[in-house]
């Protein structure tokens, strides 16, 4: 089995180890390279990262904001794959950009269309976590407790280091 093609192994990974060449022959195989799986995962996450990060800096984001971002990224990325050839770099980039834009618009609409968390919940969260940023300023003034200064700069630096680490590992392993 060691002399099987790359397509065979990608198919096995994409299908949790189940190998059935009849599925490939019938056109049910969507990824013929492992990079397709990474691209698909990137598209599923497109537009969701911002809502996850902003949750810590803006009190108005709620659970529905995050759920709508995940659902929108899934639906939009799968739908766009039907119309845009994501196998080409230009198609992948266009799909990623459109998924990010539509997902972001979706969670912003949902954020303003739904009720925020109850005030008491937000106060308790603020006192426990002390999130930084202007988005939590009214809670800082109401409680009289302020987040440490320079927190946003430290968080931005940690984020940048994390991004560099992830991409360095991807490049180092050839992904």
Short mmCIF file of C-alpha atoms in Angstrom, two decimals:
data_model
loop_
_atom_site.label_atom_id
_atom_site.label_comp_id
_atom_site.label_asym_id
_atom_site.label_seq_id
_atom_site.Cartn_x
_atom_site.Cartn_y
_atom_site.Cartn_z
CA UNK A 1 0.00 0.00 0.00
CA UNK A 2 3.07 2.26 0.24
CA UNK A 3 3.15 2.78 -3.49
CA UNK A 4 -0.35 4.32 -3.59
CA UNK A 5 -0.79 7.73 -5.18
CA UNK A 6 -0.92 11.02 -3.30
CA UNK A 7 -4.57 11.31 -4.32
CA UNK A 8 -5.30 8.00 -2.56
CA UNK A 9 -3.81 9.21 0.74
CA UNK A 10 -5.48 12.62 0.56
CA UNK A 11 -8.77 10.84 -0.06
CA UNK A 12 -8.22 8.62 2.99
CA UNK A 13 -7.41 11.60 5.23
CA UNK A 14 -10.38 13.61 3.92
CA UNK A 15 -12.71 10.67 4.51
CA UNK A 16 -11.48 9.63 7.97
CA UNK A 17 -9.56 6.64 6.66
CA UNK A 18 -12.31 5.14 4.53
CA UNK A 19 -10.99 4.42 1.08
CA UNK A 20 -13.41 3.64 -1.73
CA UNK A 21 -12.17 4.36 -5.22
CA UNK A 22 -15.77 4.25 -6.49
CA UNK A 23 -16.41 7.59 -4.74
CA UNK A 24 -13.49 9.19 -6.56
CA UNK A 25 -14.72 7.83 -9.88
CA UNK A 26 -18.19 9.25 -9.30
CA UNK A 27 -16.82 12.72 -8.71
CA UNK A 28 -17.48 12.90 -4.98
CA UNK A 29 -13.88 13.72 -4.21
CA UNK A 30 -13.50 17.44 -3.53
CA UNK A 31 -9.85 17.61 -2.54
CA UNK A 32 -7.06 15.99 -4.47
CA UNK A 33 -4.30 17.67 -2.45
CA UNK A 34 -3.94 18.20 1.28
CA UNK A 35 -3.61 21.94 0.62
CA UNK A 36 -7.30 21.84 -0.38
CA UNK A 37 -8.17 20.82 3.16
CA UNK A 38 -6.17 23.74 4.58
CA UNK A 39 -7.82 26.15 2.15
CA UNK A 40 -11.24 24.84 3.12
CA UNK A 41 -10.47 25.30 6.83
CA UNK A 42 -9.22 28.84 6.17
CA UNK A 43 -12.44 29.69 4.35
CA UNK A 44 -14.51 28.29 7.22
CA UNK A 45 -12.69 30.64 9.57
CA UNK A 46 -12.86 33.66 7.26
CA UNK A 47 -14.59 36.55 8.96
CA UNK A 48 -14.94 34.82 12.31
CA UNK A 49 -11.62 35.88 13.82
CA UNK A 50 -12.57 39.53 14.12
CA UNK A 51 -15.71 38.82 16.13
CA UNK A 52 -13.75 36.53 18.48
CA UNK A 53 -11.12 39.20 19.08
CA UNK A 54 -13.54 42.12 19.36
CA UNK A 55 -15.58 40.22 21.95
CA UNK A 56 -12.87 41.18 24.44
CA UNK A 57 -12.91 44.86 23.47
CA UNK A 58 -16.56 45.66 22.79
CA UNK A 59 -19.35 44.83 25.21
CA UNK A 60 -22.04 44.80 22.49
CA UNK A 61 -20.90 41.54 20.88
CA UNK A 62 -22.93 38.60 22.18
CA UNK A 63 -23.13 34.86 21.65
CA UNK A 64 -25.46 35.32 18.65
CA UNK A 65 -22.76 37.42 16.99
CA UNK A 66 -20.33 34.52 17.23
CA UNK A 67 -22.85 31.85 16.20
CA UNK A 68 -23.95 33.87 13.18
CA UNK A 69 -20.30 34.37 12.14
CA UNK A 70 -19.63 30.63 12.25
CA UNK A 71 -22.83 29.78 10.37
CA UNK A 72 -22.29 32.48 7.75
CA UNK A 73 -18.69 31.43 7.11
CA UNK A 74 -19.80 27.83 6.58
CA UNK A 75 -22.73 28.61 4.28
CA UNK A 76 -20.99 31.35 2.29
CA UNK A 77 -17.73 29.46 1.76
CA UNK A 78 -19.55 26.31 0.63
CA UNK A 79 -21.86 28.28 -1.64
CA UNK A 80 -19.03 30.25 -3.23
CA UNK A 81 -17.15 27.01 -3.93
CA UNK A 82 -19.97 26.13 -6.31
CA UNK A 83 -19.39 29.29 -8.38
CA UNK A 84 -15.71 30.11 -7.92
CA UNK A 85 -12.85 27.74 -8.72
CA UNK A 86 -10.97 27.75 -5.41
CA UNK A 87 -8.31 25.50 -6.90
CA UNK A 88 -6.71 28.49 -8.60
CA UNK A 89 -4.94 31.03 -6.38
CA UNK A 90 -7.11 33.87 -7.75
CA UNK A 91 -10.29 31.91 -7.08
CA UNK A 92 -9.20 31.00 -3.57
CA UNK A 93 -8.32 34.62 -2.81
CA UNK A 94 -11.65 35.87 -4.16
CA UNK A 95 -13.55 33.23 -2.19
CA UNK A 96 -11.66 34.15 0.98
CA UNK A 97 -12.27 37.88 0.54
CA UNK A 98 -15.97 37.47 -0.24
CA UNK A 99 -16.48 35.02 2.63
CA UNK A 100 -14.77 37.41 5.03
CA UNK A 101 -16.83 40.41 3.87
CA UNK A 102 -20.19 38.61 3.91
CA UNK A 103 -19.47 36.92 7.24
CA UNK A 104 -18.45 40.22 8.83
CA UNK A 105 -21.56 41.97 7.54
CA UNK A 106 -23.69 39.11 8.83
CA UNK A 107 -22.37 39.16 12.38
CA UNK A 108 -22.53 42.96 12.51
CA UNK A 109 -26.21 42.92 11.48
CA UNK A 110 -26.93 40.17 14.02
CA UNK A 111 -25.06 42.07 16.75
CA UNK A 112 -27.24 45.14 16.31
CA UNK A 113 -30.44 43.14 15.72
CA UNK A 114 -30.18 41.13 18.94
CA UNK A 115 -30.21 42.17 22.55
CA UNK A 116 -26.90 42.55 24.33
CA UNK A 117 -26.08 40.44 27.36
CA UNK A 118 -27.90 41.55 30.53
CA UNK A 119 -26.29 44.52 32.24
CA UNK A 120 -25.57 42.54 35.42
CA UNK A 121 -23.78 39.87 33.37
CA UNK A 122 -21.64 42.49 31.65
CA UNK A 123 -20.75 44.15 34.98
CA UNK A 124 -19.79 40.79 36.51
CA UNK A 125 -17.71 39.94 33.44
CA UNK A 126 -15.99 43.33 33.51
CA UNK A 127 -15.08 43.01 37.20
CA UNK A 128 -13.74 39.48 36.74
CA UNK A 129 -11.78 39.97 33.50
CA UNK A 130 -11.06 43.74 33.30
CA UNK A 131 -11.14 43.83 29.49
CA UNK A 132 -9.27 46.74 27.96
CA UNK A 133 -10.43 49.13 25.31
CA UNK A 134 -12.84 51.96 24.73
CA UNK A 135 -15.67 49.48 24.17
CA UNK A 136 -15.72 48.73 27.90
CA UNK A 137 -15.15 52.31 29.10
CA UNK A 138 -18.71 52.83 30.37
CA UNK A 139 -18.35 49.76 32.62
CA UNK A 140 -15.00 51.00 33.89
CA UNK A 141 -16.60 54.30 34.85
CA UNK A 142 -19.66 52.63 36.38
CA UNK A 143 -17.63 50.23 38.53
CA UNK A 144 -14.76 52.58 39.26
CA UNK A 145 -12.37 49.77 38.32
CA UNK A 146 -10.11 50.35 35.33
CA UNK A 147 -8.10 47.87 33.28
CA UNK A 148 -4.32 48.24 33.50
CA UNK A 149 -2.90 50.78 31.08
CA UNK A 150 -1.04 49.49 28.03
CA UNK A 151 -3.13 46.31 27.92
CA UNK A 152 -4.17 46.74 24.29
CA UNK A 153 -0.56 47.18 23.16
CA UNK A 154 0.48 44.02 25.05
CA UNK A 155 -2.46 42.10 23.58
CA UNK A 156 -1.64 43.29 20.06
CA UNK A 157 1.98 42.22 20.50
CA UNK A 158 0.92 38.77 21.78
CA UNK A 159 -1.44 38.42 18.80
CA UNK A 160 1.31 39.37 16.34
CA UNK A 161 3.74 36.91 17.91
CA UNK A 162 1.07 34.20 17.73
CA UNK A 163 0.45 34.87 14.04
CA UNK A 164 4.18 34.79 13.31
CA UNK A 165 4.50 31.53 15.24
CA UNK A 166 1.65 29.83 13.39
CA UNK A 167 2.87 30.90 9.96
CA UNK A 168 6.47 29.97 10.83
CA UNK A 169 5.34 26.49 11.79
CA UNK A 170 3.30 26.19 8.59
CA UNK A 171 6.21 27.28 6.41
CA UNK A 172 8.70 25.12 8.34
CA UNK A 173 6.58 22.01 7.89
CA UNK A 174 5.82 22.79 4.24
CA UNK A 175 2.10 23.40 4.58
#
